[in-house]
PDB file of C-alpha atoms in Angstrom:
ATOM      1  CA  ALA A   1    -127.681  85.950 117.843  1.00  0.00           C
ATOM      2  CA  GLN A   2    -126.483  82.446 117.311  1.00  0.00           C
ATOM      3  CA  LYS A   3    -123.119  81.831 115.715  1.00  0.00           C
ATOM      4  CA  ILE A   4    -121.213  78.816 114.415  1.00  0.00           C
ATOM      5  CA  THR A   5    -117.440  78.831 113.994  1.00  0.00           C
ATOM      6  CA  GLN A   6    -115.408  76.314 112.025  1.00  0.00           C
ATOM      7  CA  THR A   7    -111.735  77.216 112.202  1.00  0.00           C
ATOM      8  CA  GLN A   8    -110.319  74.583 109.827  1.00  0.00           C
ATOM      9  CA  PRO A   9    -110.757  75.648 106.188  1.00  0.00           C
ATOM     10  CA  GLY A  10    -109.137  72.424 104.974  1.00  0.00           C
ATOM     11  CA  MET A  11    -108.096  69.089 106.440  1.00  0.00           C
ATOM     12  CA  PHE A  12    -106.231  66.071 105.108  1.00  0.00           C
ATOM     13  CA  VAL A  13    -106.559  62.540 106.424  1.00  0.00           C
ATOM     14  CA  GLN A  14    -105.111  59.216 105.361  1.00  0.00           C
ATOM     15  CA  GLU A  15    -107.579  56.586 104.244  1.00  0.00           C
ATOM     16  CA  LYS A  16    -108.731  54.311 107.118  1.00  0.00           C
ATOM     17  CA  GLU A  17    -107.669  56.813 109.778  1.00  0.00           C
ATOM     18  CA  ALA A  18    -109.977  58.856 112.016  1.00  0.00           C
ATOM     19  CA  VAL A  19    -110.378  62.618 111.699  1.00  0.00           C
ATOM     20  CA  THR A  20    -111.970  65.302 113.881  1.00  0.00           C
ATOM     21  CA  LEU A  21    -113.610  68.386 112.416  1.00  0.00           C
ATOM     22  CA  ASP A  22    -113.985  71.254 114.866  1.00  0.00           C
ATOM     23  CA  CYS A  23    -117.105  73.298 115.541  1.00  0.00           C
ATOM     24  CA  THR A  24    -117.813  75.818 118.265  1.00  0.00           C
ATOM     25  CA  TYR A  25    -121.101  77.612 118.758  1.00  0.00           C
ATOM     26  CA  ASP A  26    -122.588  80.510 120.618  1.00  0.00           C
ATOM     27  CA  THR A  27    -126.180  80.748 121.806  1.00  0.00           C
ATOM     28  CA  SER A  28    -128.153  82.083 124.729  1.00  0.00           C
ATOM     29  CA  ASP A  29    -130.913  79.477 124.314  1.00  0.00           C
ATOM     30  CA  GLN A  30    -131.195  76.516 126.665  1.00  0.00           C
ATOM     31  CA  SER A  31    -132.797  74.248 124.064  1.00  0.00           C
ATOM     32  CA  TYR A  32    -131.037  73.945 120.738  1.00  0.00           C
ATOM     33  CA  GLY A  33    -130.013  71.466 118.103  1.00  0.00           C
ATOM     34  CA  LEU A  34    -126.651  71.056 116.424  1.00  0.00           C
ATOM     35  CA  PHE A  35    -126.317  69.466 113.008  1.00  0.00           C
ATOM     36  CA  TRP A  36    -123.561  68.321 110.697  1.00  0.00           C
ATOM     37  CA  TYR A  37    -124.021  68.198 106.945  1.00  0.00           C
ATOM     38  CA  LYS A  38    -121.796  66.842 104.173  1.00  0.00           C
ATOM     39  CA  GLN A  39    -121.648  68.576 100.815  1.00  0.00           C
ATOM     40  CA  PRO A  40    -119.847  66.611  98.082  1.00  0.00           C
ATOM     41  CA  SER A  41    -118.812  68.230  94.829  1.00  0.00           C
ATOM     42  CA  SER A  42    -122.264  67.462  93.385  1.00  0.00           C
ATOM     43  CA  GLY A  43    -123.642  70.110  95.743  1.00  0.00           C
ATOM     44  CA  GLU A  44    -126.328  68.237  97.614  1.00  0.00           C
ATOM     45  CA  MET A  45    -126.401  68.962 101.346  1.00  0.00           C
ATOM     46  CA  ILE A  46    -126.552  65.600 103.109  1.00  0.00           C
ATOM     47  CA  PHE A  47    -127.617  65.398 106.745  1.00  0.00           C
ATOM     48  CA  LEU A  48    -125.158  63.347 108.812  1.00  0.00           C
ATOM     49  CA  ILE A  49    -125.836  63.641 112.521  1.00  0.00           C
ATOM     50  CA  TYR A  50    -127.764  65.605 115.120  1.00  0.00           C
ATOM     51  CA  GLN A  51    -127.131  66.456 118.774  1.00  0.00           C
ATOM     52  CA  GLY A  52    -129.736  67.973 121.059  1.00  0.00           C
ATOM     53  CA  SER A  53    -128.666  70.262 123.853  1.00  0.00           C
ATOM     54  CA  TYR A  54    -130.368  68.047 126.459  1.00  0.00           C
ATOM     55  CA  ASP A  55    -128.972  64.781 125.130  1.00  0.00           C
ATOM     56  CA  GLU A  56    -126.749  63.257 127.789  1.00  0.00           C
ATOM     57  CA  GLN A  57    -124.888  60.974 125.413  1.00  0.00           C
ATOM     58  CA  ASN A  58    -122.896  61.896 122.356  1.00  0.00           C
ATOM     59  CA  ALA A  59    -124.713  61.153 119.121  1.00  0.00           C
ATOM     60  CA  THR A  60    -123.442  58.399 116.839  1.00  0.00           C
ATOM     61  CA  GLU A  61    -124.468  57.360 113.314  1.00  0.00           C
ATOM     62  CA  GLY A  62    -122.367  54.598 111.822  1.00  0.00           C
ATOM     63  CA  ARG A  63    -118.844  55.967 111.293  1.00  0.00           C
ATOM     64  CA  TYR A  64    -119.894  59.433 112.442  1.00  0.00           C
ATOM     65  CA  SER A  65    -119.917  60.543 116.047  1.00  0.00           C
ATOM     66  CA  LEU A  66    -120.330  63.901 117.648  1.00  0.00           C
ATOM     67  CA  ASN A  67    -118.051  64.938 120.500  1.00  0.00           C
ATOM     68  CA  PHE A  68    -120.413  67.276 122.368  1.00  0.00           C
ATOM     69  CA  GLN A  69    -118.896  69.387 125.139  1.00  0.00           C
ATOM     70  CA  LYS A  70    -121.650  71.681 126.324  1.00  0.00           C
ATOM     71  CA  ALA A  71    -119.588  73.696 128.803  1.00  0.00           C
ATOM     72  CA  ARG A  72    -117.056  74.485 126.086  1.00  0.00           C
ATOM     73  CA  LYS A  73    -119.801  75.019 123.496  1.00  0.00           C
ATOM     74  CA  SER A  74    -118.171  72.668 121.061  1.00  0.00           C
ATOM     75  CA  ALA A  75    -119.676  69.990 118.829  1.00  0.00           C
ATOM     76  CA  ASN A  76    -116.858  68.331 116.937  1.00  0.00           C
ATOM     77  CA  LEU A  77    -117.545  65.721 114.260  1.00  0.00           C
ATOM     78  CA  VAL A  78    -115.448  62.559 114.371  1.00  0.00           C
ATOM     79  CA  ILE A  79    -115.255  60.371 111.279  1.00  0.00           C
ATOM     80  CA  SER A  80    -113.735  56.968 111.929  1.00  0.00           C
ATOM     81  CA  ALA A  81    -112.055  54.768 109.321  1.00  0.00           C
ATOM     82  CA  SER A  82    -112.043  57.447 106.625  1.00  0.00           C
ATOM     83  CA  GLN A  83    -112.951  56.447 103.092  1.00  0.00           C
ATOM     84  CA  LEU A  84    -112.162  58.131  99.783  1.00  0.00           C
ATOM     85  CA  GLY A  85    -115.859  58.936  99.436  1.00  0.00           C
ATOM     86  CA  ASP A  86    -115.666  61.059 102.576  1.00  0.00           C
ATOM     87  CA  SER A  87    -113.821  63.768 100.633  1.00  0.00           C
ATOM     88  CA  ALA A  88    -116.243  66.698 100.712  1.00  0.00           C
ATOM     89  CA  MET A  89    -117.109  69.962 102.416  1.00  0.00           C
ATOM     90  CA  TYR A  90    -118.518  69.567 105.924  1.00  0.00           C
ATOM     91  CA  PHE A  91    -120.774  72.136 107.568  1.00  0.00           C
ATOM     92  CA  CYS A  92    -121.716  72.501 111.211  1.00  0.00           C
ATOM     93  CA  ALA A  93    -125.083  74.188 111.756  1.00  0.00           C
ATOM     94  CA  MET A  94    -127.521  75.234 114.450  1.00  0.00           C
ATOM     95  CA  ARG A  95    -131.224  76.002 114.147  1.00  0.00           C
ATOM     96  CA  GLU A  96    -132.661  79.281 115.301  1.00  0.00           C
ATOM     97  CA  PRO A  97    -135.808  79.089 117.461  1.00  0.00           C
ATOM     98  CA  PHE A  98    -138.941  78.991 115.335  1.00  0.00           C
ATOM     99  CA  TYR A  99    -139.943  82.529 116.235  1.00  0.00           C
ATOM    100  CA  ASN A 100    -136.760  83.680 114.527  1.00  0.00           C
ATOM    101  CA  GLN A 101    -137.160  83.364 110.774  1.00  0.00           C
ATOM    102  CA  GLY A 102    -138.951  80.057 110.991  1.00  0.00           C
ATOM    103  CA  GLY A 103    -136.064  78.252 112.599  1.00  0.00           C
ATOM    104  CA  LYS A 104    -133.530  78.859 109.868  1.00  0.00           C
ATOM    105  CA  LEU A 105    -130.206  77.094 109.991  1.00  0.00           C
ATOM    106  CA  ILE A 106    -127.085  79.051 110.897  1.00  0.00           C
ATOM    107  CA  PHE A 107    -124.064  77.589 109.138  1.00  0.00           C
ATOM    108  CA  GLY A 108    -120.369  77.731 109.767  1.00  0.00           C
ATOM    109  CA  GLN A 109    -117.939  78.476 106.931  1.00  0.00           C
ATOM    110  CA  GLY A 110    -117.273  74.785 106.385  1.00  0.00           C
ATOM    111  CA  THR A 111    -114.241  72.493 106.414  1.00  0.00           C
ATOM    112  CA  GLU A 112    -113.018  70.865 103.220  1.00  0.00           C
ATOM    113  CA  LEU A 113    -111.890  67.318 103.963  1.00  0.00           C
ATOM    114  CA  SER A 114    -109.580  65.471 101.593  1.00  0.00           C
ATOM    115  CA  VAL A 115    -108.970  61.757 102.117  1.00  0.00           C
ATOM    116  CA  LYS A 116    -105.646  60.485 100.760  1.00  0.00           C
ATOM    117  CA  PRO A 117    -105.297  56.901  99.473  1.00  0.00           C
TER     118      PRO A 117
ATOM    119  CA  ASP B   1    -139.000  57.022  98.539  1.00  0.00           C
ATOM    120  CA  GLY B   2    -139.680  60.242 100.403  1.00  0.00           C
ATOM    121  CA  GLY B   3    -137.555  63.215  99.587  1.00  0.00           C
ATOM    122  CA  ILE B   4    -137.110  66.644  98.089  1.00  0.00           C
ATOM    123  CA  THR B   5    -136.723  67.253  94.382  1.00  0.00           C
ATOM    124  CA  GLN B   6    -135.468  70.399  92.710  1.00  0.00           C
ATOM    125  CA  SER B   7    -135.490  71.252  89.040  1.00  0.00           C
ATOM    126  CA  PRO B   8    -133.780  72.070  86.889  1.00  0.00           C
ATOM    127  CA  LYS B   9    -130.319  71.002  88.028  1.00  0.00           C
ATOM    128  CA  TYR B  10    -128.671  73.711  85.902  1.00  0.00           C
ATOM    129  CA  LEU B  11    -130.298  76.937  84.750  1.00  0.00           C
ATOM    130  CA  PHE B  12    -128.988  79.725  82.574  1.00  0.00           C
ATOM    131  CA  ARG B  13    -130.565  83.149  82.648  1.00  0.00           C
ATOM    132  CA  LYS B  14    -130.138  86.089  80.342  1.00  0.00           C
ATOM    133  CA  GLU B  15    -130.029  89.614  81.677  1.00  0.00           C
ATOM    134  CA  GLY B  16    -133.514  90.956  82.398  1.00  0.00           C
ATOM    135  CA  GLN B  17    -135.202  87.553  82.539  1.00  0.00           C
ATOM    136  CA  ASN B  18    -137.228  86.102  85.383  1.00  0.00           C
ATOM    137  CA  VAL B  19    -136.657  82.421  86.073  1.00  0.00           C
ATOM    138  CA  THR B  20    -138.450  79.995  88.388  1.00  0.00           C
ATOM    139  CA  LEU B  21    -136.803  77.219  90.377  1.00  0.00           C
ATOM    140  CA  SER B  22    -138.971  74.295  91.379  1.00  0.00           C
ATOM    141  CA  CYS B  23    -138.977  72.581  94.786  1.00  0.00           C
ATOM    142  CA  GLU B  24    -141.265  69.672  95.653  1.00  0.00           C
ATOM    143  CA  GLN B  25    -141.313  67.498  98.785  1.00  0.00           C
ATOM    144  CA  ASN B  26    -143.296  64.377  99.658  1.00  0.00           C
ATOM    145  CA  LEU B  27    -142.190  64.207 103.290  1.00  0.00           C
ATOM    146  CA  ASN B  28    -145.406  65.845 104.544  1.00  0.00           C
ATOM    147  CA  HIS B  29    -143.321  68.619 106.092  1.00  0.00           C
ATOM    148  CA  ASP B  30    -145.016  71.860 107.075  1.00  0.00           C
ATOM    149  CA  ALA B  31    -141.976  74.147 106.788  1.00  0.00           C
ATOM    150  CA  MET B  32    -140.015  74.845 103.625  1.00  0.00           C
ATOM    151  CA  TYR B  33    -136.984  77.053 103.042  1.00  0.00           C
ATOM    152  CA  TRP B  34    -134.904  78.521 100.245  1.00  0.00           C
ATOM    153  CA  TYR B  35    -131.191  79.102 100.774  1.00  0.00           C
ATOM    154  CA  ARG B  36    -128.548  80.613  98.547  1.00  0.00           C
ATOM    155  CA  GLN B  37    -124.918  79.461  98.553  1.00  0.00           C
ATOM    156  CA  ASP B  38    -122.075  81.429  97.023  1.00  0.00           C
ATOM    157  CA  PRO B  39    -118.681  79.823  96.321  1.00  0.00           C
ATOM    158  CA  GLY B  40    -116.718  78.936  99.454  1.00  0.00           C
ATOM    159  CA  GLN B  41    -119.460  80.083 101.781  1.00  0.00           C
ATOM    160  CA  GLY B  42    -122.223  78.741 103.967  1.00  0.00           C
ATOM    161  CA  LEU B  43    -125.911  79.115 103.206  1.00  0.00           C
ATOM    162  CA  ARG B  44    -128.059  82.230 103.575  1.00  0.00           C
ATOM    163  CA  LEU B  45    -131.841  82.214 103.938  1.00  0.00           C
ATOM    164  CA  ILE B  46    -133.891  83.783 101.134  1.00  0.00           C
ATOM    165  CA  TYR B  47    -137.506  82.919 102.060  1.00  0.00           C
ATOM    166  CA  TYR B  48    -139.331  80.477 104.279  1.00  0.00           C
ATOM    167  CA  SER B  49    -142.860  79.187 104.715  1.00  0.00           C
ATOM    168  CA  GLN B  50    -144.384  77.416 107.703  1.00  0.00           C
ATOM    169  CA  ILE B  51    -147.885  76.966 106.333  1.00  0.00           C
ATOM    170  CA  VAL B  52    -149.705  76.963 103.014  1.00  0.00           C
ATOM    171  CA  ASN B  53    -150.468  80.434 101.623  1.00  0.00           C
ATOM    172  CA  ASP B  54    -148.043  82.089 104.007  1.00  0.00           C
ATOM    173  CA  PHE B  55    -144.367  82.898 103.588  1.00  0.00           C
ATOM    174  CA  GLN B  56    -141.838  85.287 105.090  1.00  0.00           C
ATOM    175  CA  LYS B  57    -138.673  87.024 103.953  1.00  0.00           C
ATOM    176  CA  GLY B  58    -135.306  85.775 105.074  1.00  0.00           C
ATOM    177  CA  ASP B  59    -132.000  87.608 105.216  1.00  0.00           C
ATOM    178  CA  ILE B  60    -131.547  88.191 101.467  1.00  0.00           C
ATOM    179  CA  ALA B  61    -135.069  88.342  99.948  1.00  0.00           C
ATOM    180  CA  GLU B  62    -134.529  91.326  97.643  1.00  0.00           C
ATOM    181  CA  GLY B  63    -134.958  90.346  94.004  1.00  0.00           C
ATOM    182  CA  TYR B  64    -136.685  87.051  94.812  1.00  0.00           C
ATOM    183  CA  SER B  65    -140.313  85.961  95.156  1.00  0.00           C
ATOM    184  CA  VAL B  66    -142.032  82.746  96.267  1.00  0.00           C
ATOM    185  CA  SER B  67    -145.454  81.139  96.527  1.00  0.00           C
ATOM    186  CA  ARG B  68    -146.856  78.331  98.669  1.00  0.00           C
ATOM    187  CA  GLU B  69    -150.151  77.240  97.146  1.00  0.00           C
ATOM    188  CA  LYS B  70    -149.688  73.591  98.084  1.00  0.00           C
ATOM    189  CA  LYS B  71    -148.010  71.972 101.051  1.00  0.00           C
ATOM    190  CA  GLU B  72    -145.709  70.001  98.773  1.00  0.00           C
ATOM    191  CA  SER B  73    -144.482  72.839  96.596  1.00  0.00           C
ATOM    192  CA  PHE B  74    -142.443  75.995  97.218  1.00  0.00           C
ATOM    193  CA  PRO B  75    -141.201  77.535  93.934  1.00  0.00           C
ATOM    194  CA  LEU B  76    -138.683  80.375  93.923  1.00  0.00           C
ATOM    195  CA  THR B  77    -138.648  83.061  91.229  1.00  0.00           C
ATOM    196  CA  VAL B  78    -135.436  84.968  90.626  1.00  0.00           C
ATOM    197  CA  THR B  79    -136.479  88.297  89.163  1.00  0.00           C
ATOM    198  CA  SER B  80    -134.545  90.740  87.027  1.00  0.00           C
ATOM    199  CA  ALA B  81    -134.256  92.921  90.137  1.00  0.00           C
ATOM    200  CA  GLN B  82    -131.761  90.471  91.618  1.00  0.00           C
ATOM    201  CA  LYS B  83    -128.463  92.025  90.564  1.00  0.00           C
ATOM    202  CA  ASN B  84    -126.158  89.102  91.220  1.00  0.00           C
ATOM    203  CA  PRO B  85    -128.188  85.899  90.903  1.00  0.00           C
ATOM    204  CA  THR B  86    -125.391  83.523  89.905  1.00  0.00           C
ATOM    205  CA  ALA B  87    -125.282  81.042  92.795  1.00  0.00           C
ATOM    206  CA  PHE B  88    -126.287  77.596  93.995  1.00  0.00           C
ATOM    207  CA  TYR B  89    -129.858  77.434  95.319  1.00  0.00           C
ATOM    208  CA  LEU B  90    -130.949  74.851  97.870  1.00  0.00           C
ATOM    209  CA  CYS B  91    -134.448  74.075  99.014  1.00  0.00           C
ATOM    210  CA  ALA B  92    -135.060  72.467 102.412  1.00  0.00           C
ATOM    211  CA  SER B  93    -137.989  71.247 104.482  1.00  0.00           C
ATOM    212  CA  SER B  94    -138.679  70.150 108.023  1.00  0.00           C
ATOM    213  CA  THR B  95    -141.422  69.335 110.472  1.00  0.00           C
ATOM    214  CA  LEU B  96    -142.362  71.900 113.089  1.00  0.00           C
ATOM    215  CA  ALA B  97    -142.958  69.443 115.893  1.00  0.00           C
ATOM    216  CA  GLY B  98    -139.686  69.676 117.789  1.00  0.00           C
ATOM    217  CA  GLY B  99    -138.823  73.323 117.492  1.00  0.00           C
ATOM    218  CA  SER B 100    -135.154  74.047 117.003  1.00  0.00           C
ATOM    219  CA  THR B 101    -134.300  70.374 117.228  1.00  0.00           C
ATOM    220  CA  ASP B 102    -136.042  69.323 114.019  1.00  0.00           C
ATOM    221  CA  THR B 103    -133.748  68.336 111.178  1.00  0.00           C
ATOM    222  CA  GLN B 104    -133.898  70.227 107.897  1.00  0.00           C
ATOM    223  CA  TYR B 105    -133.521  68.024 104.834  1.00  0.00           C
ATOM    224  CA  PHE B 106    -132.249  69.409 101.560  1.00  0.00           C
ATOM    225  CA  GLY B 107    -132.913  68.870  97.899  1.00  0.00           C
ATOM    226  CA  PRO B 108    -130.106  68.362  95.345  1.00  0.00           C
ATOM    227  CA  GLY B 109    -129.931  72.058  94.434  1.00  0.00           C
ATOM    228  CA  THR B 110    -130.148  74.205  91.299  1.00  0.00           C
ATOM    229  CA  ARG B 111    -127.091  75.950  89.912  1.00  0.00           C
ATOM    230  CA  LEU B 112    -128.108  79.253  88.305  1.00  0.00           C
ATOM    231  CA  THR B 113    -125.785  81.115  85.970  1.00  0.00           C
ATOM    232  CA  VAL B 114    -126.407  84.509  84.413  1.00  0.00           C
ATOM    233  CA  LEU B 115    -125.137  84.790  80.853  1.00  0.00           C
TER     234      LEU B 115
END
């Protein structure tokens, strides 16, 4: 079974600094996708960034980048130039293959990020 | 704008009542999902559907029911058999083209409270 582990329950970062949120995963599949979502206090789950297992380059989306180390099975999220609006819960997730419950997402426990002014 | 809508945003249920949560998407996605989130935790799958008129149980389906009569709609009913329904409910959808690499997009959620 696939598993996602986020070991940082809470993180603090100073505004305008960069922060790394850790995520490790476990899977026996060769083809898989890793996702990061942001959940602000309003509750909506906002998709941030995706990394495919066969992608040779690390994914980037604006201020978000994914530090993908396949051999270590880690997919850390890096947020550059933190803003106050980045304060939220962040979830790392992986999709199951479609033959397993329709490709449901497996989520980590989340990391609560607080940006200090 | 394409997206997923859920209604209502807040819902209060009395003991013994059935309530229905709405989920609509205009992304032309084949697959739709219902997840439940409890405080301080990740999401758990309740039901999913990959095609109209077909749906399957997820990890915590007891006390819930769904229907998929249209591609765009996937309503969730929380029945009186669900003993602890107070939670945040999120609906999601995705294509099925890329397998496990397809992104799931979420609606804004419904917060259900039992009085």
